[in-house]
Amino acid sequence: MIDLRIDEKARKKNIQRCKEKGIILPTYEQMRDPSKIPQSVKDELKDIGLWDVHSRNLFRVNWHNEPKEQGGTFGDVNYVEIPRSITGTKARIVGLVGKWFPTGAHKVGAALSCLLPELVTGRFDPTTKKAVWPSTGNYCRGGAYISRLMSCPSVAILPAGMSKERFEWLKTMAEEVIATPGCESNVKEIFDTCTDIEKNRPECVIFNQFDQLPNHLWHYNVTGPAMAEVFKKIARPGDHMGGVVLSSGSAGTMGAGSYIRDHFNGAKVAVAEALQCPTILENGFGDHRIEGIGDKHIPWIHNLRDTDMAVGIDDELPIRLIRLFNEPAGHKLLAENGVSADDIAKLNLMGISGVGNLLGAIKFAKYYEMDETDVVFTMFTDSMAMYGSRITEMNAERGAYDQRQADRDYDRLMGQSVDHVLEMSQVDKRRVHQLKYFLWIEQLGKDVTELRAQWDDHRNYWGGLRAQAADLDVMINEFNAEVVR
Ligand SMILES: Cc1ncc(COP(=O)(O)O)c(C=O)c1O
């Protein structure tokens, strides 16, 4: 459970500070349903850009943002349905679009959710503390951004091998950027840096997304309902919610899978990972190129009881497909194969992990032999705006993208098989859950009783946590009421 005990003196100080800076906080209910956001806030947003450093953008931590750079308010949930001429499946595949969050990725939601309880209880004091955001990329961008909106100093931690776009923007947002050795899957090095900070820098508070329950809470209460809303909008009579396929970085987004599993009978949840780092499939390790996921450990907040399948994705394929989906020769080939110009124009809404998720969803739909009445949901966490430099690097390494390469890549896409798919038995689920022990208990000193509760007392553990969104909303509303009084 999230600790919601209040430090009254510190809370009052936070209220006073928000009053001086004109900061009001969104509730989970407002993040889920923007019709609950006050009209006065919506009016203000008409003059504010999507990425502007303005505290009203806290309300744009929302799946319903109008898809525009400047002055948007709220409409439908942002999603894309990928056409069958690309998926090759009978089932429909739909991805929520993270690009239209400030920072261009939905991870800003996890970051806000981790900070909110600390602020409204008073346990985090932005005047004396720095918020530290350990991440493989988008979470620390989100954390640095949210910290700026709240005028709070921040430290971003990410592996040196992450894309240039991330580092350049971060330098403008965080007070300090720490690049840890290695690439995507070198999370141990990130944790080591955190341990070092914890020991030596008392002014720092670490918001570790991999064990922060509010990360799960946000996706269960906000992202899951956004998927359900899209399903309601696009489903025809007799259609089924097939399930959700997500790759796991912190496993926060997996919380949306749990929501869908709880609310749609028969829906299943799959977790995707890079074949080059098959931790769930094989207890394996390794470097890979799907930025944002697969970090050689099982995150504390991954609920394995709710995970029905693991899917391995060869990282070479998303790397090739971002060229097919974004290079002129790729577009030409897709058009020849019946993909409409409208659909082609939307393909840049998938970043590398988005393409990986699409491939996972294709395997999932094929494995379960889903048909035209099934709808499978996945996540396009960020967009190609974050990976232009990867395209440039590939042109240098592999030569310009031409018709021959596009042909080969499209064939591979159409030939997606159901290899490296594990439908998880009870024992498989428990095996993966138990892997948490070695990092979280042995190395990082967490309490084994809680690890057992996640499994043995799962209904109370996860159910109790998810219900805290309502408690937090009461606390946020009371906090805001004192700010504006
Ligand atoms: C690009 C990208 N994809 C996927 C993920 C995984 O999301 P989660 O951490 O919620 O599992 C992340 C996380 O940072 C990411 O940045």
Short mmCIF file of C-alpha atoms and ligand atoms in Angstrom, two decimals:
data_model
loop_
_atom_site.label_atom_id
_atom_site.label_comp_id
_atom_site.label_asym_id
_atom_site.label_seq_id
_atom_site.Cartn_x
_atom_site.Cartn_y
_atom_site.Cartn_z
CA MET A 1 0.00 0.00 0.00
CA ILE A 2 1.09 3.56 -0.59
CA ASP A 3 1.90 5.30 2.68
CA LEU A 4 -0.71 8.07 2.97
CA ARG A 5 0.13 9.23 6.49
CA ILE A 6 0.24 13.00 6.65
CA ASP A 7 2.99 15.21 8.00
CA GLU A 8 0.72 18.15 8.77
CA LYS A 9 3.43 20.79 9.13
CA ALA A 10 5.15 19.84 5.88
CA ARG A 11 1.84 19.54 4.08
CA LYS A 12 0.94 23.12 5.10
CA LYS A 13 4.29 24.25 3.77
CA ASN A 14 3.61 22.54 0.43
CA ILE A 15 0.16 24.16 0.28
CA GLN A 16 1.67 27.58 0.92
CA ARG A 17 4.25 27.02 -1.80
CA CYS A 18 1.61 25.90 -4.34
CA LYS A 19 -0.42 29.00 -3.40
CA GLU A 20 2.56 31.27 -4.13
CA LYS A 21 3.28 29.54 -7.44
CA GLY A 22 -0.36 29.11 -8.50
CA ILE A 23 -0.07 25.30 -8.71
CA ILE A 24 -3.15 23.11 -8.50
CA LEU A 25 -3.01 19.35 -8.82
CA PRO A 26 -5.13 17.04 -10.99
CA THR A 27 -6.99 14.15 -9.40
CA TYR A 28 -6.93 10.59 -10.75
CA GLU A 29 -10.59 11.05 -11.63
CA GLN A 30 -9.73 14.11 -13.75
CA MET A 31 -6.86 12.27 -15.40
CA ARG A 32 -9.30 9.50 -16.29
CA ASP A 33 -12.19 11.74 -17.27
CA PRO A 34 -11.29 15.28 -18.37
CA SER A 35 -14.94 16.38 -18.26
CA LYS A 36 -14.26 16.68 -14.51
CA ILE A 37 -11.50 19.28 -15.08
CA PRO A 38 -12.74 22.81 -14.24
CA GLN A 39 -13.62 24.99 -17.23
CA SER A 40 -11.28 27.70 -15.91
CA VAL A 41 -8.32 25.31 -16.35
CA LYS A 42 -9.45 24.38 -19.87
CA ASP A 43 -9.68 28.08 -20.75
CA GLU A 44 -6.14 28.68 -19.52
CA LEU A 45 -4.83 25.72 -21.54
CA LYS A 46 -5.96 27.40 -24.76
CA ASP A 47 -2.96 29.71 -24.43
CA ILE A 48 -0.44 27.08 -23.33
CA GLY A 49 1.68 24.79 -25.54
CA LEU A 50 1.66 21.02 -24.99
CA TRP A 51 5.25 20.90 -23.76
CA ASP A 52 5.38 24.36 -22.13
CA VAL A 53 6.80 24.57 -18.63
CA HIS A 54 3.55 25.75 -17.07
CA SER A 55 1.95 24.16 -14.04
CA ARG A 56 -1.47 23.97 -15.76
CA ASN A 57 0.10 21.32 -17.98
CA LEU A 58 -0.24 18.99 -15.00
CA PHE A 59 -3.80 18.64 -16.31
CA ARG A 60 -2.44 17.51 -19.66
CA VAL A 61 -1.23 14.32 -18.04
CA ASN A 62 -4.19 12.88 -19.87
CA TRP A 63 -4.92 10.38 -22.66
CA HIS A 64 -7.61 12.74 -23.99
CA ASN A 65 -5.35 15.64 -25.01
CA GLU A 66 -6.30 17.17 -28.34
CA PRO A 67 -3.52 16.13 -30.71
CA LYS A 68 -1.96 19.54 -31.26
CA GLU A 69 1.18 21.31 -30.18
CA GLN A 70 -0.46 24.50 -28.98
CA GLY A 71 -3.60 25.38 -27.08
CA GLY A 72 -5.42 22.04 -27.21
CA THR A 73 -8.00 21.03 -24.64
CA PHE A 74 -9.56 17.58 -24.43
CA GLY A 75 -11.35 15.21 -26.79
CA ASP A 76 -11.35 11.45 -27.36
CA VAL A 77 -8.59 9.15 -26.14
CA ASN A 78 -5.63 9.21 -28.56
CA TYR A 79 -5.32 5.86 -30.29
CA VAL A 80 -4.48 4.32 -33.67
CA GLU A 81 -5.85 1.18 -35.21
CA ILE A 82 -3.17 -0.52 -37.29
CA PRO A 83 -4.64 -1.80 -40.56
CA ARG A 84 -4.71 -5.49 -41.45
CA SER A 85 -2.47 -4.77 -44.45
CA ILE A 86 0.24 -4.22 -41.84
CA THR A 87 -0.72 -6.63 -39.06
CA GLY A 88 -1.68 -9.57 -41.27
CA THR A 89 -4.08 -10.65 -38.49
CA LYS A 90 -7.81 -11.19 -38.52
CA ALA A 91 -8.11 -9.50 -35.11
CA ARG A 92 -8.02 -5.71 -34.91
CA ILE A 93 -4.96 -4.24 -33.23
CA VAL A 94 -5.22 -0.88 -31.52
CA GLY A 95 -2.53 1.11 -29.73
CA LEU A 96 -2.95 4.04 -27.36
CA VAL A 97 -0.76 6.95 -28.45
CA GLY A 98 1.69 8.43 -25.94
CA LYS A 99 2.96 11.17 -28.25
CA TRP A 100 0.28 13.64 -27.21
CA PHE A 101 1.38 13.84 -23.60
CA PRO A 102 3.75 16.66 -22.64
CA THR A 103 7.29 15.24 -23.21
CA GLY A 104 5.88 13.04 -26.00
CA ALA A 105 5.51 9.90 -23.88
CA HIS A 106 2.94 8.62 -21.41
CA LYS A 107 5.65 8.03 -18.79
CA VAL A 108 4.97 11.54 -17.53
CA GLY A 109 1.84 10.01 -15.94
CA ALA A 110 3.85 7.50 -13.91
CA ALA A 111 6.15 10.31 -12.76
CA LEU A 112 3.29 12.57 -11.68
CA SER A 113 1.60 9.69 -9.90
CA CYS A 114 4.78 8.95 -7.92
CA LEU A 115 5.14 12.57 -6.81
CA LEU A 116 1.48 13.30 -5.97
CA PRO A 117 1.17 11.22 -2.76
CA GLU A 118 4.47 12.61 -1.47
CA LEU A 119 3.33 16.19 -2.00
CA VAL A 120 -0.14 15.96 -0.58
CA THR A 121 1.01 14.06 2.50
CA GLY A 122 3.88 16.51 2.95
CA ARG A 123 6.51 13.80 2.92
CA PHE A 124 8.36 15.48 0.06
CA ASP A 125 9.48 19.06 0.56
CA PRO A 126 10.55 20.62 -2.77
CA THR A 127 12.23 23.53 -0.99
CA THR A 128 14.84 21.33 0.67
CA LYS A 129 14.85 18.15 -1.43
CA LYS A 130 15.71 17.12 -4.97
CA ALA A 131 13.62 14.54 -6.81
CA VAL A 132 15.72 11.80 -8.40
CA TRP A 133 14.26 9.97 -11.41
CA PRO A 134 16.10 6.75 -12.31
CA SER A 135 15.07 5.49 -15.73
CA THR A 136 16.04 4.10 -19.08
CA GLY A 137 14.71 7.26 -20.72
CA ASN A 138 11.16 8.51 -20.78
CA TYR A 139 10.38 8.23 -17.08
CA CYS A 140 13.24 10.50 -16.11
CA ARG A 141 12.20 12.91 -18.87
CA GLY A 142 8.69 12.86 -17.40
CA GLY A 143 10.03 13.24 -13.87
CA ALA A 144 12.30 16.14 -14.76
CA TYR A 145 9.40 17.84 -16.54
CA ILE A 146 6.89 17.33 -13.70
CA SER A 147 9.54 18.58 -11.25
CA ARG A 148 9.96 21.75 -13.32
CA LEU A 149 6.19 22.33 -13.39
CA MET A 150 6.31 22.22 -9.61
CA SER A 151 9.50 24.32 -9.40
CA CYS A 152 11.31 21.47 -7.76
CA PRO A 153 14.95 20.61 -8.51
CA SER A 154 15.52 17.23 -10.13
CA VAL A 155 18.19 14.70 -11.00
CA ALA A 156 17.67 12.48 -14.06
CA ILE A 157 19.49 9.16 -14.28
CA LEU A 158 19.65 7.18 -17.52
CA PRO A 159 22.04 4.88 -19.39
CA ALA A 160 24.63 6.58 -21.60
CA GLY A 161 23.51 4.51 -24.60
CA MET A 162 20.05 6.11 -24.83
CA SER A 163 19.17 8.25 -27.85
CA LYS A 164 20.65 11.73 -28.32
CA GLU A 165 17.18 13.30 -28.43
CA ARG A 166 16.58 12.26 -24.84
CA PHE A 167 19.83 13.68 -23.51
CA GLU A 168 19.57 16.99 -25.34
CA TRP A 169 16.11 17.80 -24.07
CA LEU A 170 16.88 16.56 -20.55
CA LYS A 171 19.74 19.00 -20.23
CA THR A 172 17.20 21.82 -20.57
CA MET A 173 14.87 20.36 -17.95
CA ALA A 174 16.78 18.68 -15.09
CA GLU A 175 19.26 20.36 -12.75
CA GLU A 176 21.52 17.37 -13.11
CA VAL A 177 21.73 14.53 -15.64
CA ILE A 178 23.65 11.39 -14.68
CA ALA A 179 24.57 9.00 -17.51
CA THR A 180 25.19 5.49 -16.15
CA PRO A 181 27.36 2.98 -18.03
CA GLY A 182 25.77 0.80 -20.68
CA CYS A 183 22.56 0.58 -22.62
CA GLU A 184 18.94 -0.26 -22.22
CA SER A 185 19.31 -3.39 -20.13
CA ASN A 186 21.95 -2.04 -17.70
CA VAL A 187 19.53 -1.27 -14.91
CA LYS A 188 21.77 -2.69 -12.21
CA GLU A 189 24.15 0.23 -12.87
CA ILE A 190 21.21 2.62 -12.38
CA PHE A 191 20.33 0.99 -9.06
CA ASP A 192 23.99 1.19 -7.97
CA THR A 193 23.95 4.93 -8.68
CA CYS A 194 20.75 5.26 -6.63
CA THR A 195 22.29 3.37 -3.70
CA ASP A 196 25.27 5.69 -3.86
CA ILE A 197 23.02 8.77 -3.91
CA GLU A 198 20.96 7.43 -1.02
CA LYS A 199 24.11 7.01 1.07
CA ASN A 200 25.83 10.25 0.24
CA ARG A 201 23.24 12.87 -0.69
CA PRO A 202 20.62 13.36 2.02
CA GLU A 203 18.97 16.14 -0.02
CA CYS A 204 17.90 13.58 -2.66
CA VAL A 205 14.66 11.57 -2.69
CA ILE A 206 14.61 8.69 -5.16
CA PHE A 207 11.44 7.95 -7.08
CA ASN A 208 12.30 4.49 -8.34
CA GLN A 209 9.67 3.66 -10.95
CA PHE A 210 10.53 -0.04 -10.77
CA ASP A 211 9.20 -0.35 -7.23
CA GLN A 212 6.84 2.62 -6.92
CA LEU A 213 3.29 1.42 -6.39
CA PRO A 214 1.79 4.73 -7.65
CA ASN A 215 3.20 3.83 -11.09
CA HIS A 216 0.93 0.76 -11.18
CA LEU A 217 -1.88 2.76 -9.61
CA TRP A 218 -1.86 5.38 -12.38
CA HIS A 219 -2.03 2.86 -15.19
CA TYR A 220 -4.69 0.76 -13.48
CA ASN A 221 -6.88 3.79 -12.84
CA VAL A 222 -6.12 5.91 -15.90
CA THR A 223 -4.60 3.92 -18.81
CA GLY A 224 -6.78 0.82 -18.38
CA PRO A 225 -10.00 2.87 -18.42
CA ALA A 226 -8.70 4.76 -21.50
CA MET A 227 -8.37 1.41 -23.32
CA ALA A 228 -11.85 0.42 -22.19
CA GLU A 229 -13.20 3.75 -23.49
CA VAL A 230 -11.65 3.19 -26.93
CA PHE A 231 -13.05 -0.35 -27.01
CA LYS A 232 -16.51 1.00 -26.24
CA LYS A 233 -16.15 3.51 -29.06
CA ILE A 234 -14.93 1.15 -31.78
CA ALA A 235 -16.45 -2.22 -30.89
CA ARG A 236 -19.29 -3.46 -33.08
CA PRO A 237 -22.06 -5.63 -31.65
CA GLY A 238 -20.61 -9.03 -30.81
CA ASP A 239 -16.97 -7.86 -30.66
CA HIS A 240 -14.69 -9.10 -27.88
CA MET A 241 -11.93 -7.53 -25.88
CA GLY A 242 -9.16 -9.97 -26.76
CA GLY A 243 -6.66 -8.56 -24.31
CA VAL A 244 -3.62 -6.37 -23.89
CA VAL A 245 -0.02 -6.85 -24.99
CA LEU A 246 2.64 -4.66 -23.41
CA SER A 247 6.36 -4.78 -23.07
CA SER A 248 7.68 -4.14 -19.62
CA GLY A 249 10.21 -1.56 -18.55
CA SER A 250 9.07 -0.75 -15.03
CA ALA A 251 5.91 -2.86 -15.64
CA GLY A 252 3.85 0.21 -14.72
CA THR A 253 1.86 0.04 -17.95
CA MET A 254 1.10 -3.61 -17.19
CA GLY A 255 -1.33 -2.15 -14.62
CA ALA A 256 -3.58 -1.24 -17.57
CA GLY A 257 -3.56 -4.92 -18.55
CA SER A 258 -4.73 -5.83 -15.07
CA TYR A 259 -7.60 -3.34 -15.37
CA ILE A 260 -8.73 -4.83 -18.68
CA ARG A 261 -8.40 -8.37 -17.33
CA ASP A 262 -10.53 -7.41 -14.31
CA HIS A 263 -13.23 -5.72 -16.38
CA PHE A 264 -13.57 -7.90 -19.52
CA ASN A 265 -14.35 -11.54 -19.12
CA GLY A 266 -11.81 -13.74 -20.91
CA ALA A 267 -9.39 -10.93 -21.79
CA LYS A 268 -5.76 -11.96 -21.48
CA VAL A 269 -2.58 -10.06 -20.78
CA ALA A 270 0.78 -10.68 -22.46
CA VAL A 271 4.15 -9.21 -21.62
CA ALA A 272 6.65 -8.73 -24.44
CA GLU A 273 10.41 -8.61 -24.09
CA ALA A 274 13.42 -8.56 -26.41
CA LEU A 275 14.65 -12.01 -27.38
CA GLN A 276 18.16 -10.70 -26.81
CA CYS A 277 17.32 -10.22 -23.10
CA PRO A 278 14.84 -13.03 -22.33
CA THR A 279 14.48 -12.56 -18.59
CA ILE A 280 10.86 -13.70 -18.37
CA LEU A 281 11.10 -16.42 -20.99
CA GLU A 282 14.41 -17.93 -19.93
CA ASN A 283 15.69 -16.10 -16.79
CA GLY A 284 18.10 -14.67 -19.36
CA PHE A 285 20.10 -11.49 -19.80
CA GLY A 286 21.70 -9.51 -22.59
CA ASP A 287 21.86 -6.19 -24.42
CA HIS A 288 19.17 -5.16 -26.85
CA ARG A 289 17.95 -2.17 -28.84
CA ILE A 290 14.30 -1.71 -27.81
CA GLU A 291 14.73 1.47 -25.78
CA GLY A 292 12.54 1.65 -22.67
CA ILE A 293 11.98 -2.03 -21.93
CA GLY A 294 13.55 -5.25 -20.71
CA ASP A 295 15.95 -4.52 -17.96
CA LYS A 296 17.31 -7.92 -16.82
CA HIS A 297 15.11 -8.06 -13.74
CA ILE A 298 11.48 -8.36 -12.75
CA PRO A 299 10.14 -5.04 -11.51
CA TRP A 300 8.68 -5.06 -8.01
CA ILE A 301 5.36 -3.75 -9.34
CA HIS A 302 4.84 -6.45 -11.98
CA ASN A 303 1.80 -8.51 -10.98
CA LEU A 304 2.61 -11.92 -12.42
CA ARG A 305 -0.72 -13.37 -11.32
CA ASP A 306 -2.27 -11.19 -14.04
CA THR A 307 0.22 -12.12 -16.77
CA ASP A 308 -0.99 -14.88 -19.08
CA MET A 309 1.69 -14.93 -21.73
CA ALA A 310 5.27 -13.90 -22.45
CA VAL A 311 6.30 -13.02 -26.00
CA GLY A 312 9.86 -12.68 -27.27
CA ILE A 313 10.56 -10.09 -29.98
CA ASP A 314 13.79 -10.19 -31.96
CA ASP A 315 14.99 -6.58 -31.65
CA GLU A 316 16.23 -6.61 -35.25
CA LEU A 317 12.65 -6.49 -36.49
CA PRO A 318 11.48 -3.26 -34.78
CA ILE A 319 14.78 -1.71 -35.84
CA ARG A 320 14.09 -2.65 -39.47
CA LEU A 321 10.44 -1.72 -39.28
CA ILE A 322 10.99 1.82 -38.07
CA ARG A 323 12.72 2.27 -41.44
CA LEU A 324 9.91 0.57 -43.37
CA PHE A 325 7.37 2.73 -41.54
CA ASN A 326 9.24 6.02 -41.85
CA GLU A 327 11.41 6.03 -44.99
CA PRO A 328 10.00 7.08 -48.41
CA ALA A 329 10.90 3.67 -49.96
CA GLY A 330 9.00 1.98 -47.12
CA HIS A 331 5.95 4.17 -47.62
CA LYS A 332 5.93 3.42 -51.35
CA LEU A 333 6.00 -0.32 -50.71
CA LEU A 334 3.28 -0.13 -48.06
CA ALA A 335 1.07 1.87 -50.42
CA GLU A 336 1.57 -0.80 -53.13
CA ASN A 337 0.41 -3.35 -50.58
CA GLY A 338 -2.82 -1.55 -49.90
CA VAL A 339 -1.98 0.60 -46.86
CA SER A 340 -3.88 3.88 -47.18
CA ALA A 341 -2.08 7.25 -47.17
CA ASP A 342 -3.92 8.10 -43.93
CA ASP A 343 -2.66 4.98 -42.21
CA ILE A 344 0.88 5.49 -43.50
CA ALA A 345 0.86 9.02 -42.09
CA LYS A 346 0.15 7.62 -38.61
CA LEU A 347 2.97 5.10 -38.51
CA ASN A 348 5.38 7.62 -37.02
CA LEU A 349 3.27 7.52 -33.85
CA MET A 350 5.09 4.30 -32.96
CA GLY A 351 8.58 4.56 -31.49
CA ILE A 352 10.82 1.48 -31.34
CA SER A 353 9.05 -0.10 -28.36
CA GLY A 354 5.70 0.76 -29.99
CA VAL A 355 6.70 -1.31 -33.03
CA GLY A 356 7.89 -4.05 -30.66
CA ASN A 357 4.50 -3.96 -28.95
CA LEU A 358 2.74 -4.15 -32.31
CA LEU A 359 4.75 -7.28 -33.14
CA GLY A 360 3.87 -8.75 -29.73
CA ALA A 361 0.18 -8.05 -30.38
CA ILE A 362 0.41 -9.75 -33.79
CA LYS A 363 1.91 -12.89 -32.23
CA PHE A 364 -0.69 -12.83 -29.44
CA ALA A 365 -3.59 -12.55 -31.92
CA LYS A 366 -2.16 -15.32 -34.09
CA TYR A 367 -1.38 -17.63 -31.17
CA TYR A 368 -4.91 -17.40 -29.77
CA GLU A 369 -6.34 -17.68 -33.32
CA MET A 370 -8.35 -14.54 -32.78
CA ASP A 371 -10.83 -13.51 -35.44
CA GLU A 372 -12.47 -10.37 -36.83
CA THR A 373 -14.53 -9.93 -33.68
CA ASP A 374 -11.49 -9.65 -31.41
CA VAL A 375 -9.81 -6.39 -30.52
CA VAL A 376 -6.28 -6.45 -29.07
CA PHE A 377 -4.86 -3.41 -27.29
CA THR A 378 -1.27 -2.35 -27.03
CA MET A 379 0.78 0.75 -26.29
CA PHE A 380 2.69 3.23 -28.42
CA THR A 381 4.56 4.79 -25.49
CA ASP A 382 6.47 7.33 -27.54
CA SER A 383 6.84 8.23 -31.20
CA MET A 384 9.52 8.57 -33.86
CA ALA A 385 10.10 12.14 -32.65
CA MET A 386 12.44 10.43 -30.17
CA TYR A 387 14.37 8.32 -32.68
CA GLY A 388 15.32 10.48 -35.68
CA SER A 389 18.96 9.95 -34.74
CA ARG A 390 18.52 6.16 -34.92
CA ILE A 391 17.32 6.47 -38.54
CA THR A 392 20.36 8.62 -39.38
CA GLU A 393 22.65 6.08 -37.69
CA MET A 394 21.14 3.23 -39.67
CA ASN A 395 21.50 5.06 -42.95
CA ALA A 396 25.18 5.46 -42.13
CA GLU A 397 25.59 1.81 -41.05
CA ARG A 398 23.41 0.00 -43.57
CA GLY A 399 23.11 2.38 -46.51
CA ALA A 400 20.06 4.31 -47.69
CA TYR A 401 16.75 2.49 -47.34
CA ASP A 402 15.66 1.21 -50.73
CA GLN A 403 12.98 -0.87 -52.37
CA ARG A 404 14.89 -4.14 -51.91
CA GLN A 405 15.22 -3.67 -48.14
CA ALA A 406 11.61 -2.57 -47.87
CA ASP A 407 10.48 -5.72 -49.73
CA ARG A 408 12.42 -7.94 -47.35
CA ASP A 409 11.18 -6.18 -44.25
CA TYR A 410 7.54 -6.27 -45.35
CA ASP A 411 7.88 -10.01 -46.03
CA ARG A 412 9.29 -10.55 -42.54
CA LEU A 413 6.41 -8.56 -41.06
CA MET A 414 3.81 -10.60 -42.91
CA GLY A 415 5.58 -13.80 -41.92
CA GLN A 416 5.46 -13.12 -38.16
CA SER A 417 5.13 -16.52 -36.57
CA VAL A 418 4.17 -17.54 -33.07
CA ASP A 419 7.69 -18.56 -32.10
CA HIS A 420 9.08 -17.50 -28.70
CA VAL A 421 5.61 -17.38 -27.20
CA LEU A 422 5.05 -18.87 -23.76
CA GLU A 423 1.51 -19.25 -22.52
CA MET A 424 2.26 -19.08 -18.82
CA SER A 425 1.16 -21.87 -16.53
CA GLN A 426 0.66 -21.24 -12.83
CA VAL A 427 4.19 -22.53 -12.25
CA ASP A 428 5.64 -20.23 -14.96
CA LYS A 429 3.95 -17.25 -13.35
CA ARG A 430 5.24 -18.18 -9.92
CA ARG A 431 8.75 -18.81 -11.28
CA VAL A 432 8.90 -15.30 -12.71
CA HIS A 433 7.38 -13.75 -9.62
CA GLN A 434 10.02 -15.48 -7.50
CA LEU A 435 12.82 -14.01 -9.60
CA LYS A 436 12.04 -10.74 -7.83
CA TYR A 437 13.62 -12.20 -4.71
CA PHE A 438 17.20 -12.00 -5.94
CA LEU A 439 17.24 -8.31 -6.76
CA TRP A 440 14.65 -6.82 -4.47
CA ILE A 441 15.12 -8.82 -1.27
CA GLU A 442 18.71 -10.01 -1.43
CA GLN A 443 20.30 -6.98 -3.03
CA LEU A 444 18.01 -4.06 -2.32
CA GLY A 445 16.76 -5.09 1.12
CA LYS A 446 13.00 -5.14 0.60
CA ASP A 447 10.75 -7.07 2.94
CA VAL A 448 10.11 -10.67 1.97
CA THR A 449 6.69 -10.57 3.66
CA GLU A 450 5.55 -8.05 1.07
CA LEU A 451 6.91 -10.22 -1.74
CA ARG A 452 4.87 -13.12 -0.39
CA ALA A 453 1.80 -10.92 -0.01
CA GLN A 454 1.99 -9.94 -3.70
CA TRP A 455 1.48 -13.61 -4.53
CA ASP A 456 -0.28 -15.32 -1.63
CA ASP A 457 -2.58 -12.46 -0.69
CA HIS A 458 -2.78 -10.99 -4.20
CA ARG A 459 -6.40 -9.88 -4.09
CA ASN A 460 -5.88 -7.77 -0.99
CA TYR A 461 -2.41 -6.58 -1.99
CA TRP A 462 -3.24 -5.34 -5.49
CA GLY A 463 -6.92 -4.61 -4.80
CA GLY A 464 -6.05 -2.55 -1.72
CA LEU A 465 -3.47 -0.59 -3.67
CA ARG A 466 -5.81 0.18 -6.58
CA ALA A 467 -8.51 1.43 -4.24
CA GLN A 468 -6.09 4.07 -2.95
CA ALA A 469 -6.70 6.25 -6.02
CA ALA A 470 -10.03 7.28 -4.47
CA ASP A 471 -8.36 8.06 -1.11
CA LEU A 472 -5.72 10.08 -2.91
CA ASP A 473 -8.36 12.02 -4.82
CA VAL A 474 -9.93 13.11 -1.53
CA MET A 475 -6.51 14.25 -0.32
CA ILE A 476 -5.73 16.07 -3.59
CA ASN A 477 -9.08 17.87 -3.53
CA GLU A 478 -8.55 18.95 0.08
CA PHE A 479 -5.03 20.11 -0.75
CA ASN A 480 -6.24 22.14 -3.75
CA ALA A 481 -9.10 23.64 -1.73
CA GLU A 482 -6.57 25.03 0.75
CA VAL A 483 -4.31 26.28 -2.07
CA VAL A 484 -7.05 28.38 -3.64
CA ARG A 485 -8.68 29.48 -0.37
C1 LIG B 1 9.74 3.89 -25.00
C2 LIG B 1 9.25 3.07 -23.85
N1 LIG B 1 8.54 1.98 -24.11
C3 LIG B 1 8.08 1.18 -23.12
C4 LIG B 1 8.33 1.47 -21.81
C5 LIG B 1 7.83 0.54 -20.73
O1 LIG B 1 6.80 1.08 -19.94
P1 LIG B 1 6.67 0.67 -18.42
O2 LIG B 1 7.84 1.27 -17.70
O3 LIG B 1 5.39 1.25 -17.96
O4 LIG B 1 6.70 -0.81 -18.35
C6 LIG B 1 9.06 2.61 -21.50
C7 LIG B 1 9.37 2.96 -20.10
O5 LIG B 1 10.09 3.87 -19.80
C8 LIG B 1 9.53 3.44 -22.53
O6 LIG B 1 10.22 4.55 -22.30
#
